[in-house]
Short mmCIF file of the C-alpha atoms (twelve columns), coordinates in Angstrom:
data_MODEL
# 
_entry.id   MODEL 
# 
loop_
_atom_site.group_PDB 
_atom_site.id 
_atom_site.type_symbol 
_atom_site.label_atom_id 
_atom_site.label_alt_id 
_atom_site.label_comp_id 
_atom_site.label_asym_id 
_atom_site.label_seq_id 
_atom_site.Cartn_x 
_atom_site.Cartn_y 
_atom_site.Cartn_z 
_atom_site.pdbx_PDB_model_num 
ATOM 1   C CA . MET A 1   114.167 120.174 67.480 1 
ATOM 2   C CA . THR A 2   115.215 120.363 63.139 1 
ATOM 3   C CA . GLY A 3   114.560 123.268 62.246 1 
ATOM 4   C CA . GLY A 4   113.741 122.380 58.242 1 
ATOM 5   C CA . ALA A 5   114.476 124.442 55.132 1 
ATOM 6   C CA . ALA A 6   112.058 124.929 52.247 1 
ATOM 7   C CA . TRP A 7   113.381 126.145 48.719 1 
ATOM 8   C CA . PRO A 8   110.489 126.121 46.071 1 
ATOM 9   C CA . CYS A 9   110.742 127.490 42.858 1 
ATOM 10  C CA . SER A 10  109.389 131.283 42.816 1 
ATOM 11  C CA . TRP A 11  106.049 130.387 40.226 1 
ATOM 12  C CA . SER A 12  105.697 126.726 43.152 1 
ATOM 13  C CA . ALA A 13  104.747 128.540 45.850 1 
ATOM 14  C CA . PRO A 14  102.318 125.690 46.697 1 
ATOM 15  C CA . LEU A 15  105.283 122.595 47.182 1 
ATOM 16  C CA . LEU A 16  105.814 124.879 50.756 1 
ATOM 17  C CA . ASP A 17  102.779 123.399 51.858 1 
ATOM 18  C CA . GLU A 18  103.809 120.237 50.424 1 
ATOM 19  C CA . ALA A 19  106.947 120.438 52.386 1 
ATOM 20  C CA . VAL A 20  105.230 121.116 55.209 1 
ATOM 21  C CA . ALA A 21  102.810 118.613 55.455 1 
ATOM 22  C CA . GLY A 22  105.013 115.725 54.792 1 
ATOM 23  C CA . VAL A 23  107.131 117.470 57.863 1 
ATOM 24  C CA . ALA A 24  103.911 116.879 59.344 1 
ATOM 25  C CA . ARG A 25  103.970 113.647 59.006 1 
ATOM 26  C CA . GLY A 26  106.541 112.362 61.636 1 
ATOM 27  C CA . LEU A 27  107.029 115.424 63.546 1 
ATOM 28  C CA . GLU A 28  105.123 118.141 66.032 1 
ATOM 29  C CA . ILE A 29  105.816 121.982 63.871 1 
ATOM 30  C CA . LEU A 30  105.457 124.294 66.281 1 
ATOM 31  C CA . ASP A 31  106.249 127.259 63.432 1 
ATOM 32  C CA . VAL A 32  106.589 127.839 60.259 1 
ATOM 33  C CA . VAL A 33  108.907 131.522 59.141 1 
ATOM 34  C CA . VAL A 34  108.665 133.111 55.928 1 
ATOM 35  C CA . LEU A 35  112.300 134.841 55.934 1 
ATOM 36  C CA . ASP A 36  112.571 137.960 54.348 1 
ATOM 37  C CA . ASP A 37  115.941 138.456 52.278 1 
ATOM 38  C CA . GLN A 38  118.412 139.161 54.988 1 
ATOM 39  C CA . GLN A 39  116.874 136.168 57.200 1 
ATOM 40  C CA . VAL A 40  117.616 133.889 53.967 1 
ATOM 41  C CA . THR A 41  121.029 134.962 53.565 1 
ATOM 42  C CA . ARG A 42  122.107 134.611 57.714 1 
ATOM 43  C CA . VAL A 43  119.965 130.563 57.736 1 
ATOM 44  C CA . ARG A 44  121.716 130.237 54.874 1 
ATOM 45  C CA . GLY A 45  124.895 130.424 56.291 1 
ATOM 46  C CA . GLN A 46  124.110 128.529 59.133 1 
ATOM 47  C CA . VAL A 47  122.494 125.355 56.255 1 
ATOM 48  C CA . PRO A 48  125.733 122.694 55.669 1 
ATOM 49  C CA . ALA A 49  126.247 122.477 51.270 1 
ATOM 50  C CA . PRO A 50  123.849 121.201 49.926 1 
ATOM 51  C CA . PRO A 51  124.219 117.925 47.437 1 
ATOM 52  C CA . ALA A 52  125.006 118.928 43.849 1 
ATOM 53  C CA . ARG A 53  121.130 118.737 43.239 1 
ATOM 54  C CA . PRO A 54  120.386 122.078 41.812 1 
ATOM 55  C CA . VAL A 55  118.534 124.417 44.354 1 
ATOM 56  C CA . PRO A 56  117.131 127.243 43.655 1 
ATOM 57  C CA . ALA A 57  116.390 130.482 45.588 1 
ATOM 58  C CA . GLY A 58  113.247 131.509 44.206 1 
ATOM 59  C CA . ALA A 59  111.063 132.038 47.258 1 
ATOM 60  C CA . PRO A 60  109.437 131.762 49.444 1 
ATOM 61  C CA . TYR A 61  112.562 130.299 51.244 1 
ATOM 62  C CA . ALA A 62  111.251 129.604 54.899 1 
ATOM 63  C CA . LEU A 63  112.143 128.001 58.411 1 
ATOM 64  C CA . VAL A 64  110.039 124.914 59.435 1 
ATOM 65  C CA . VAL A 65  110.238 124.917 63.086 1 
ATOM 66  C CA . ALA A 66  109.493 121.205 63.865 1 
ATOM 67  C CA . CYS A 67  110.378 118.941 67.144 1 
ATOM 68  C CA . ASP A 68  110.305 114.949 67.227 1 
ATOM 69  C CA . VAL A 69  108.674 113.804 70.169 1 
ATOM 70  C CA . VAL A 70  109.683 110.115 70.766 1 
ATOM 71  C CA . ALA A 71  111.162 108.577 73.715 1 
ATOM 72  C CA . PRO A 72  114.968 109.382 74.326 1 
ATOM 73  C CA . VAL A 73  117.028 107.762 72.551 1 
ATOM 74  C CA . GLY A 74  118.790 104.797 74.580 1 
ATOM 75  C CA . THR A 75  115.199 103.436 76.074 1 
ATOM 76  C CA . SER A 76  114.557 99.944  74.938 1 
ATOM 77  C CA . GLY A 77  113.094 99.621  71.431 1 
ATOM 78  C CA . VAL A 78  113.513 102.971 70.039 1 
ATOM 79  C CA . ARG A 79  114.073 104.060 66.330 1 
ATOM 80  C CA . ALA A 80  117.698 106.761 66.592 1 
ATOM 81  C CA . THR A 81  115.670 110.201 65.979 1 
ATOM 82  C CA . GLN A 82  118.462 110.487 63.499 1 
ATOM 83  C CA . ASP A 83  117.000 107.584 61.277 1 
ATOM 84  C CA . ARG A 84  113.293 108.668 62.056 1 
ATOM 85  C CA . VAL A 85  114.468 112.219 61.325 1 
ATOM 86  C CA . ALA A 86  115.882 110.935 57.526 1 
ATOM 87  C CA . ALA A 87  112.542 108.923 57.081 1 
ATOM 88  C CA . VAL A 88  110.509 111.879 57.434 1 
ATOM 89  C CA . LEU A 89  112.893 114.119 55.043 1 
ATOM 90  C CA . ASP A 90  112.764 111.514 52.494 1 
ATOM 91  C CA . TYR A 91  108.716 111.053 52.751 1 
ATOM 92  C CA . THR A 92  108.920 115.135 52.841 1 
ATOM 93  C CA . GLU A 93  110.807 115.180 49.773 1 
ATOM 94  C CA . LYS A 94  109.451 112.580 47.350 1 
ATOM 95  C CA . ARG A 95  105.869 114.054 48.552 1 
ATOM 96  C CA . VAL A 96  107.532 117.825 47.022 1 
ATOM 97  C CA . LEU A 97  108.823 116.199 44.254 1 
ATOM 98  C CA . ARG A 98  106.635 114.259 42.405 1 
ATOM 99  C CA . ARG A 99  104.797 118.169 41.400 1 
ATOM 100 C CA . VAL A 100 107.895 118.739 39.682 1 
ATOM 101 C CA . PRO A 101 109.206 118.209 36.474 1 
ATOM 102 C CA . PRO A 102 112.215 115.641 37.029 1 
ATOM 103 C CA . ARG A 103 114.596 118.166 35.203 1 
ATOM 104 C CA . GLU A 104 113.399 120.618 37.734 1 
ATOM 105 C CA . HIS A 105 114.370 118.379 40.713 1 
ATOM 106 C CA . TYR A 106 115.893 120.248 43.658 1 
ATOM 107 C CA . LEU A 107 116.468 119.922 47.645 1 
ATOM 108 C CA . PRO A 108 113.931 120.539 49.150 1 
ATOM 109 C CA . VAL A 109 114.067 120.740 52.339 1 
ATOM 110 C CA . GLN A 110 117.373 119.886 54.569 1 
ATOM 111 C CA . ALA A 111 117.128 119.149 58.382 1 
ATOM 112 C CA . SER A 112 119.634 120.758 61.719 1 
ATOM 113 C CA . SER A 113 122.389 118.177 62.588 1 
ATOM 114 C CA . SER A 114 121.771 118.587 66.342 1 
ATOM 115 C CA . PRO A 115 119.809 120.657 68.897 1 
ATOM 116 C CA . GLU A 116 122.783 123.537 68.692 1 
ATOM 117 C CA . HIS A 117 122.635 123.382 65.403 1 
ATOM 118 C CA . ALA A 118 118.336 123.998 65.207 1 
ATOM 119 C CA . LEU A 119 119.308 126.763 67.181 1 
ATOM 120 C CA . ALA A 120 121.934 128.170 64.938 1 
ATOM 121 C CA . LEU A 121 119.205 128.380 62.893 1 
ATOM 122 C CA . LEU A 122 116.750 130.011 64.772 1 
ATOM 123 C CA . ASP A 123 119.164 132.649 66.136 1 
ATOM 124 C CA . ALA A 124 120.117 133.140 62.534 1 
ATOM 125 C CA . LEU A 125 116.669 134.858 62.388 1 
ATOM 126 C CA . GLY A 126 117.394 137.427 64.880 1 
ATOM 127 C CA . ASP A 127 113.497 137.110 66.108 1 
ATOM 128 C CA . PRO A 128 115.415 136.775 70.332 1 
ATOM 129 C CA . GLY A 129 111.498 136.740 70.652 1 
ATOM 130 C CA . ILE A 130 111.039 133.257 69.336 1 
ATOM 131 C CA . LEU A 131 112.789 130.511 71.317 1 
ATOM 132 C CA . HIS A 132 110.396 132.250 74.202 1 
ATOM 133 C CA . ARG A 133 107.017 131.388 71.746 1 
ATOM 134 C CA . ILE A 134 107.940 127.716 71.202 1 
ATOM 135 C CA . ALA A 135 109.766 127.056 74.722 1 
ATOM 136 C CA . GLY A 136 106.182 126.168 75.540 1 
ATOM 137 C CA . PRO A 137 104.626 124.279 73.038 1 
ATOM 138 C CA . VAL A 138 107.564 122.347 73.996 1 
ATOM 139 C CA . ALA A 139 107.102 121.467 77.347 1 
ATOM 140 C CA . ASP A 140 103.717 120.773 76.393 1 
ATOM 141 C CA . LEU A 141 104.430 118.104 74.110 1 
ATOM 142 C CA . GLY A 142 106.825 116.486 76.469 1 
ATOM 143 C CA . ARG A 143 104.323 116.452 79.276 1 
ATOM 144 C CA . ARG A 144 101.342 115.003 76.175 1 
ATOM 145 C CA . CYS A 145 103.681 112.590 75.041 1 
ATOM 146 C CA . ALA A 146 104.543 110.829 77.844 1 
ATOM 147 C CA . MET A 147 103.173 107.730 79.262 1 
ATOM 148 C CA . PRO A 148 100.474 107.982 81.822 1 
ATOM 149 C CA . PHE A 149 102.251 105.197 83.904 1 
ATOM 150 C CA . PRO A 150 105.657 103.366 84.984 1 
ATOM 151 C CA . VAL A 151 107.342 102.268 81.588 1 
ATOM 152 C CA . VAL A 152 108.449 98.488  81.493 1 
ATOM 153 C CA . ARG A 153 110.184 98.876  77.457 1 
ATOM 154 C CA . MET A 154 108.879 100.444 74.385 1 
ATOM 155 C CA . LEU A 155 107.341 97.909  71.817 1 
ATOM 156 C CA . GLY A 156 106.917 97.816  68.009 1 
ATOM 157 C CA . GLY A 157 110.256 96.673  66.870 1 
ATOM 158 C CA . THR A 158 111.141 98.949  63.632 1 
ATOM 159 C CA . SER A 159 108.050 100.928 63.399 1 
ATOM 160 C CA . PRO A 160 109.450 104.301 63.098 1 
ATOM 161 C CA . GLY A 161 106.520 105.119 65.142 1 
ATOM 162 C CA . PHE A 162 105.601 108.239 63.154 1 
ATOM 163 C CA . ARG A 163 101.811 108.349 64.549 1 
ATOM 164 C CA . ALA A 164 102.259 106.742 68.211 1 
ATOM 165 C CA . ARG A 165 104.703 105.295 70.722 1 
ATOM 166 C CA . VAL A 166 102.844 101.767 71.844 1 
ATOM 167 C CA . ALA A 167 104.767 101.203 75.658 1 
ATOM 168 C CA . LEU A 168 104.226 97.415  77.849 1 
ATOM 169 C CA . VAL A 169 104.047 100.120 80.943 1 
ATOM 170 C CA . ARG A 170 102.999 98.825  84.347 1 
ATOM 171 C CA . HIS A 171 99.458  99.474  85.628 1 
ATOM 172 C CA . PRO A 172 98.303  100.064 89.392 1 
ATOM 173 C CA . VAL A 173 94.860  98.004  88.392 1 
ATOM 174 C CA . HIS A 174 95.608  95.540  85.341 1 
ATOM 175 C CA . GLY A 175 99.286  94.998  85.521 1 
ATOM 176 C CA . PRO A 176 101.435 94.786  82.810 1 
ATOM 177 C CA . SER A 177 99.432  96.676  80.043 1 
ATOM 178 C CA . VAL A 178 100.217 98.127  77.103 1 
ATOM 179 C CA . CYS A 179 100.004 102.204 76.147 1 
ATOM 180 C CA . LYS A 180 99.884  102.874 73.184 1 
ATOM 181 C CA . VAL A 181 100.278 107.403 72.856 1 
ATOM 182 C CA . PHE A 182 99.442  109.472 70.148 1 
ATOM 183 C CA . ARG A 183 101.162 112.727 69.621 1 
ATOM 184 C CA . PRO A 184 99.198  115.997 68.729 1 
ATOM 185 C CA . GLY A 185 99.507  115.304 65.620 1 
ATOM 186 C CA . ALA A 186 98.517  112.780 64.737 1 
ATOM 187 C CA . HIS A 187 94.993  112.807 66.475 1 
ATOM 188 C CA . GLU A 188 92.482  111.377 63.446 1 
ATOM 189 C CA . ALA A 189 94.605  108.000 63.723 1 
ATOM 190 C CA . PHE A 190 93.769  108.200 67.521 1 
ATOM 191 C CA . GLU A 191 89.894  108.961 66.980 1 
ATOM 192 C CA . ARG A 192 89.782  106.399 64.416 1 
ATOM 193 C CA . GLU A 193 92.006  103.269 66.872 1 
ATOM 194 C CA . LEU A 194 89.355  104.724 69.554 1 
ATOM 195 C CA . ARG A 195 86.037  104.850 67.012 1 
ATOM 196 C CA . ALA A 196 87.376  101.001 66.089 1 
ATOM 197 C CA . ARG A 197 88.223  99.908  69.658 1 
ATOM 198 C CA . LEU A 198 84.761  101.097 71.003 1 
ATOM 199 C CA . GLU A 199 82.276  100.248 67.937 1 
ATOM 200 C CA . LEU A 200 83.972  97.058  67.088 1 
ATOM 201 C CA . GLY A 201 85.114  95.576  69.950 1 
ATOM 202 C CA . ASP A 202 82.089  92.769  69.886 1 
ATOM 203 C CA . LEU A 203 84.293  91.125  67.447 1 
ATOM 204 C CA . PRO A 204 87.195  89.052  68.855 1 
ATOM 205 C CA . GLU A 205 90.128  90.074  66.863 1 
ATOM 206 C CA . VAL A 206 89.503  93.543  67.769 1 
ATOM 207 C CA . PRO A 207 92.065  94.110  71.742 1 
ATOM 208 C CA . GLU A 208 90.060  94.947  75.053 1 
ATOM 209 C CA . LEU A 209 90.517  98.731  75.443 1 
ATOM 210 C CA . LEU A 210 90.448  98.990  79.524 1 
ATOM 211 C CA . GLU A 211 91.210  102.600 79.591 1 
ATOM 212 C CA . ARG A 212 91.754  105.591 77.269 1 
ATOM 213 C CA . GLY A 213 92.747  109.347 78.055 1 
ATOM 214 C CA . GLU A 214 92.784  112.185 76.313 1 
ATOM 215 C CA . ASN A 215 95.012  110.944 73.633 1 
ATOM 216 C CA . TRP A 216 96.483  107.124 74.793 1 
ATOM 217 C CA . LEU A 217 94.530  103.743 74.759 1 
ATOM 218 C CA . LEU A 218 95.745  101.300 77.434 1 
ATOM 219 C CA . THR A 219 95.312  97.291  76.286 1 
ATOM 220 C CA . PRO A 220 95.781  94.298  77.642 1 
ATOM 221 C CA . PHE A 221 99.411  92.327  77.258 1 
ATOM 222 C CA . TYR A 222 98.719  90.166  74.696 1 
ATOM 223 C CA . GLY A 223 101.472 87.328  74.620 1 
ATOM 224 C CA . ASP A 224 102.160 85.909  71.270 1 
ATOM 225 C CA . THR A 225 102.617 82.082  70.748 1 
ATOM 226 C CA . GLY A 226 103.612 82.381  67.190 1 
ATOM 227 C CA . ARG A 227 100.940 79.324  66.211 1 
ATOM 228 C CA . HIS A 228 99.968  81.788  63.174 1 
ATOM 229 C CA . VAL A 229 102.545 81.791  61.748 1 
ATOM 230 C CA . VAL A 230 103.881 78.808  59.367 1 
ATOM 231 C CA . ARG A 231 107.622 80.309  58.442 1 
ATOM 232 C CA . ARG A 232 108.810 84.356  58.895 1 
ATOM 233 C CA . LEU A 233 109.375 85.895  55.592 1 
ATOM 234 C CA . PRO A 234 112.260 89.349  55.525 1 
ATOM 235 C CA . GLY A 235 111.076 92.968  56.712 1 
ATOM 236 C CA . GLU A 236 109.033 91.381  59.544 1 
ATOM 237 C CA . LEU A 237 106.429 89.664  56.832 1 
ATOM 238 C CA . ALA A 238 105.284 86.123  58.021 1 
ATOM 239 C CA . GLN A 239 103.068 83.015  56.368 1 
ATOM 240 C CA . LEU A 240 99.952  82.861  58.081 1 
ATOM 241 C CA . ARG A 241 98.416  79.128  58.783 1 
ATOM 242 C CA . PRO A 242 94.885  78.752  56.080 1 
ATOM 243 C CA . GLU A 243 92.404  78.778  59.225 1 
ATOM 244 C CA . VAL A 244 93.838  81.961  60.461 1 
ATOM 245 C CA . VAL A 245 93.507  83.563  57.155 1 
ATOM 246 C CA . ARG A 246 90.207  82.731  56.854 1 
ATOM 247 C CA . THR A 247 89.587  84.353  60.127 1 
ATOM 248 C CA . LEU A 248 91.032  87.384  58.791 1 
ATOM 249 C CA . LEU A 249 88.930  87.402  55.475 1 
ATOM 250 C CA . ARG A 250 85.618  87.461  57.864 1 
ATOM 251 C CA . PHE A 251 86.840  89.880  60.351 1 
ATOM 252 C CA . CYS A 252 86.933  91.916  56.396 1 
ATOM 253 C CA . ARG A 253 83.469  90.849  55.979 1 
ATOM 254 C CA . ASP A 254 82.496  91.787  59.012 1 
ATOM 255 C CA . LEU A 255 83.709  95.233  58.496 1 
ATOM 256 C CA . HIS A 256 82.386  95.380  54.820 1 
ATOM 257 C CA . GLU A 257 79.135  94.600  56.242 1 
ATOM 258 C CA . ARG A 258 79.099  97.974  58.603 1 
ATOM 259 C CA . GLY A 259 80.037  99.554  56.026 1 
ATOM 260 C CA . ARG A 260 83.956  100.146 56.063 1 
ATOM 261 C CA . PHE A 261 87.827  98.662  55.275 1 
ATOM 262 C CA . VAL A 262 91.089  98.405  56.830 1 
ATOM 263 C CA . LEU A 263 94.318  98.984  55.154 1 
ATOM 264 C CA . ASP A 264 97.445  98.050  57.321 1 
ATOM 265 C CA . LEU A 265 96.454  93.998  58.358 1 
ATOM 266 C CA . SER A 266 100.249 92.665  58.285 1 
ATOM 267 C CA . PRO A 267 101.812 89.891  59.376 1 
ATOM 268 C CA . HIS A 268 103.568 91.978  62.239 1 
ATOM 269 C CA . ASN A 269 100.635 93.567  63.471 1 
ATOM 270 C CA . LEU A 270 98.621  90.448  64.561 1 
ATOM 271 C CA . VAL A 271 99.394  87.828  68.032 1 
ATOM 272 C CA . TRP A 272 98.374  84.750  68.580 1 
ATOM 273 C CA . ASP A 273 97.323  84.696  72.757 1 
ATOM 274 C CA . GLU A 274 97.390  81.859  74.313 1 
ATOM 275 C CA . ARG A 275 93.528  82.935  76.302 1 
ATOM 276 C CA . ALA A 276 92.606  85.388  74.141 1 
ATOM 277 C CA . GLY A 277 93.628  83.654  70.528 1 
ATOM 278 C CA . LEU A 278 94.191  85.908  67.339 1 
ATOM 279 C CA . LYS A 279 93.978  89.985  67.659 1 
ATOM 280 C CA . VAL A 280 94.722  92.626  65.587 1 
ATOM 281 C CA . LEU A 281 96.840  94.802  67.215 1 
ATOM 282 C CA . ASP A 282 96.847  97.841  64.937 1 
ATOM 283 C CA . LEU A 283 93.082  99.784  64.227 1 
ATOM 284 C CA . GLU A 284 94.007  103.672 63.028 1 
ATOM 285 C CA . PHE A 285 92.916  102.604 59.459 1 
ATOM 286 C CA . VAL A 286 89.431  101.379 59.913 1 
ATOM 287 C CA . LEU A 287 88.574  103.442 57.076 1 
ATOM 288 C CA . ASP A 288 84.727  104.206 56.144 1 
ATOM 289 C CA . TYR A 289 83.444  104.115 53.115 1 
ATOM 290 C CA . PRO A 290 83.495  107.569 51.254 1 
ATOM 291 C CA . GLY A 291 80.240  106.612 49.439 1 
ATOM 292 C CA . GLU A 292 77.895  103.603 48.789 1 
ATOM 293 C CA . PRO A 293 80.632  100.767 49.106 1 
ATOM 294 C CA . PRO A 294 81.363  98.236  46.609 1 
ATOM 295 C CA . SER A 295 80.225  94.681  46.652 1 
ATOM 296 C CA . TRP A 296 82.402  91.919  48.812 1 
ATOM 297 C CA . SER A 297 84.200  90.570  46.079 1 
ATOM 298 C CA . ASP A 298 85.251  93.758  45.681 1 
ATOM 299 C CA . CYS A 299 85.988  95.410  49.171 1 
ATOM 300 C CA . TRP A 300 89.135  97.958  49.674 1 
ATOM 301 C CA . SER A 301 90.398  95.151  52.671 1 
ATOM 302 C CA . LEU A 302 90.333  92.972  49.563 1 
ATOM 303 C CA . ARG A 303 91.381  94.854  47.032 1 
ATOM 304 C CA . GLY A 304 92.915  97.304  48.082 1 
ATOM 305 C CA . VAL A 305 91.429  101.730 47.674 1 
ATOM 306 C CA . PRO A 306 91.225  102.387 43.876 1 
ATOM 307 C CA . ALA A 307 93.977  105.465 42.903 1 
ATOM 308 C CA . GLU A 308 92.345  108.160 42.859 1 
ATOM 309 C CA . TYR A 309 91.306  107.822 46.388 1 
ATOM 310 C CA . ARG A 310 94.911  107.193 48.003 1 
ATOM 311 C CA . ALA A 311 95.946  110.107 45.667 1 
ATOM 312 C CA . SER A 312 93.503  113.070 47.810 1 
ATOM 313 C CA . VAL A 313 93.339  111.331 51.620 1 
ATOM 314 C CA . GLU A 314 96.067  111.806 53.256 1 
ATOM 315 C CA . GLY A 315 98.324  109.882 55.601 1 
ATOM 316 C CA . LEU A 316 97.688  106.773 54.504 1 
ATOM 317 C CA . PRO A 317 100.729 103.750 55.441 1 
ATOM 318 C CA . ASP A 318 103.066 102.813 52.663 1 
ATOM 319 C CA . LEU A 319 102.322 98.952  51.610 1 
ATOM 320 C CA . VAL A 320 104.083 96.182  50.488 1 
ATOM 321 C CA . LEU A 321 102.998 93.064  48.980 1 
ATOM 322 C CA . THR A 322 99.750  95.100  47.931 1 
ATOM 323 C CA . ARG A 323 99.870  95.835  44.621 1 
ATOM 324 C CA . GLY A 324 96.279  94.352  42.876 1 
ATOM 325 C CA . VAL A 325 96.010  93.144  46.807 1 
ATOM 326 C CA . GLY A 326 94.121  95.514  49.680 1 
ATOM 327 C CA . ASN A 327 96.015  94.409  52.645 1 
ATOM 328 C CA . SER A 328 99.423  91.381  53.093 1 
ATOM 329 C CA . VAL A 329 97.579  89.169  54.878 1 
ATOM 330 C CA . PHE A 330 96.010  88.233  51.225 1 
ATOM 331 C CA . HIS A 331 98.566  88.110  49.287 1 
ATOM 332 C CA . PRO A 332 99.561  84.777  47.510 1 
ATOM 333 C CA . ALA A 333 103.063 85.008  49.654 1 
ATOM 334 C CA . ILE A 334 101.312 85.086  52.398 1 
ATOM 335 C CA . SER A 335 98.543  83.751  52.645 1 
ATOM 336 C CA . GLY A 336 98.834  80.954  49.739 1 
ATOM 337 C CA . MET A 337 95.658  81.506  48.042 1 
ATOM 338 C CA . ASN A 338 94.897  83.078  45.507 1 
ATOM 339 C CA . ARG A 339 91.699  85.624  45.084 1 
ATOM 340 C CA . ALA A 340 89.603  82.710  43.357 1 
ATOM 341 C CA . ARG A 341 89.688  80.733  46.305 1 
ATOM 342 C CA . LEU A 342 89.864  83.221  48.685 1 
ATOM 343 C CA . LEU A 343 86.376  84.125  48.076 1 
ATOM 344 C CA . ALA A 344 85.656  80.513  47.717 1 
ATOM 345 C CA . GLU A 345 84.160  78.246  50.201 1 
ATOM 346 C CA . PRO A 346 86.962  75.879  51.564 1 
ATOM 347 C CA . ARG A 347 87.397  72.493  50.169 1 
ATOM 348 C CA . ARG A 348 89.412  69.814  50.549 1 
ATOM 349 C CA . GLY A 349 93.746  70.243  49.450 1 
ATOM 350 C CA . ASP A 350 92.977  73.800  50.401 1 
ATOM 351 C CA . ALA A 351 95.948  72.899  53.240 1 
ATOM 352 C CA . ALA A 352 98.250  70.991  50.920 1 
ATOM 353 C CA . HIS A 353 97.604  73.939  47.897 1 
ATOM 354 C CA . SER A 354 98.210  77.040  49.671 1 
ATOM 355 C CA . GLY A 355 101.585 75.763  51.670 1 
ATOM 356 C CA . ALA A 356 102.811 74.495  47.880 1 
ATOM 357 C CA . THR A 357 102.197 78.167  47.090 1 
ATOM 358 C CA . GLN A 358 103.974 79.784  50.314 1 
ATOM 359 C CA . LEU A 359 106.586 77.277  49.407 1 
ATOM 360 C CA . ALA A 360 106.816 78.578  45.677 1 
ATOM 361 C CA . TRP A 361 107.186 82.001  47.183 1 
ATOM 362 C CA . TYR A 362 108.906 81.689  49.973 1 
ATOM 363 C CA . SER A 363 111.656 80.370  48.049 1 
ATOM 364 C CA . ALA A 364 111.191 83.997  45.475 1 
ATOM 365 C CA . LEU A 365 111.629 86.572  48.281 1 
ATOM 366 C CA . GLY A 366 114.322 84.509  49.525 1 
ATOM 367 C CA . THR A 367 116.725 85.642  46.737 1 
ATOM 368 C CA . VAL A 368 120.369 85.420  48.319 1 
ATOM 369 C CA . GLY A 369 121.394 88.207  50.216 1 
ATOM 370 C CA . ARG A 370 119.012 90.666  48.525 1 
ATOM 371 C CA . LEU A 371 114.651 91.104  48.519 1 
ATOM 372 C CA . HIS A 372 112.856 90.770  46.298 1 
ATOM 373 C CA . PRO A 373 111.435 93.782  44.445 1 
ATOM 374 C CA . ALA A 374 108.053 92.990  46.341 1 
ATOM 375 C CA . LEU A 375 109.503 93.384  49.462 1 
ATOM 376 C CA . ARG A 376 110.948 97.028  49.065 1 
ATOM 377 C CA . GLY A 377 108.601 99.261  49.750 1 
ATOM 378 C CA . LYS A 378 107.238 101.463 46.929 1 
ATOM 379 C CA . ARG A 379 104.023 102.882 47.523 1 
ATOM 380 C CA . HIS A 380 101.267 101.846 45.596 1 
# 
């Protein structure tokens, strides 16, 4: 459990909403308590000393009571809770401070260092009923976020799993299968992926939907032969074979013709199964165009979404290698093709040209001991 104390300046109380929304990106919020003066004094005694950055004492001063619903640390494939919480707080800080002049930056959110510290923060509220009020929601979260079938191992690599957890499970009928369980706060992502699975199931790249529950999806376990990959890049990326890029281009065109586009189409979301072929594993970010779709050459899957759309839509993924490109699979570093070659008909010499381009990017991205700036995870 995490108790986060938010300190917006008195002139910027709406920033509390920004802080709460930031925490909600990766944790389940149980309560937000705006503190009175006595509670502020008691809670401050439990909060670690902040860094040198100034921390205004203006109102409102609030305690955000939130719970991480990832599987217990020690389960294979699970990112450590402290790393997940640190990532949420980093995102929250950036989200809040983007609206604050640089000279007035402050520490908007801190977190409890352990469950015991969280309980001490709650005790400092002087509200004996708060533990009783949150006990039920915490137990309910555990039930709703539990895997519905026996877990073999957790999946997902280094992904923080802010919206969902994925595991290889043993199903009594389907055998080894992949179950993706969405936390309650990510219901919109669940609805988007469910809709994509149901309505786009005729496309060969879309995983088969075996079963579904209130917040979970069951898929066949697709092995990965790596046939789609030319070579690996830093950051779980990989350079793809030209015919695979063409397949993904056709996939995006099929979506475009249905009034949709896709974000987060990345090599780490692709597998090549020996029997099923190429599959796109995550479809949480198949989205409808908000208005009339642009022409195919300006498709958002290829060009990326306009800045004003990204600013207005909550929860879009943080992307790399995507400046001027909608999905990383179409970036020249991955595809070996610029936009003109992507949109043109295949021709002789494409494979050689693509290979040369990929080798040039491989050299640039693999610079000794450090990541190329394009792979530092900046949000575009």
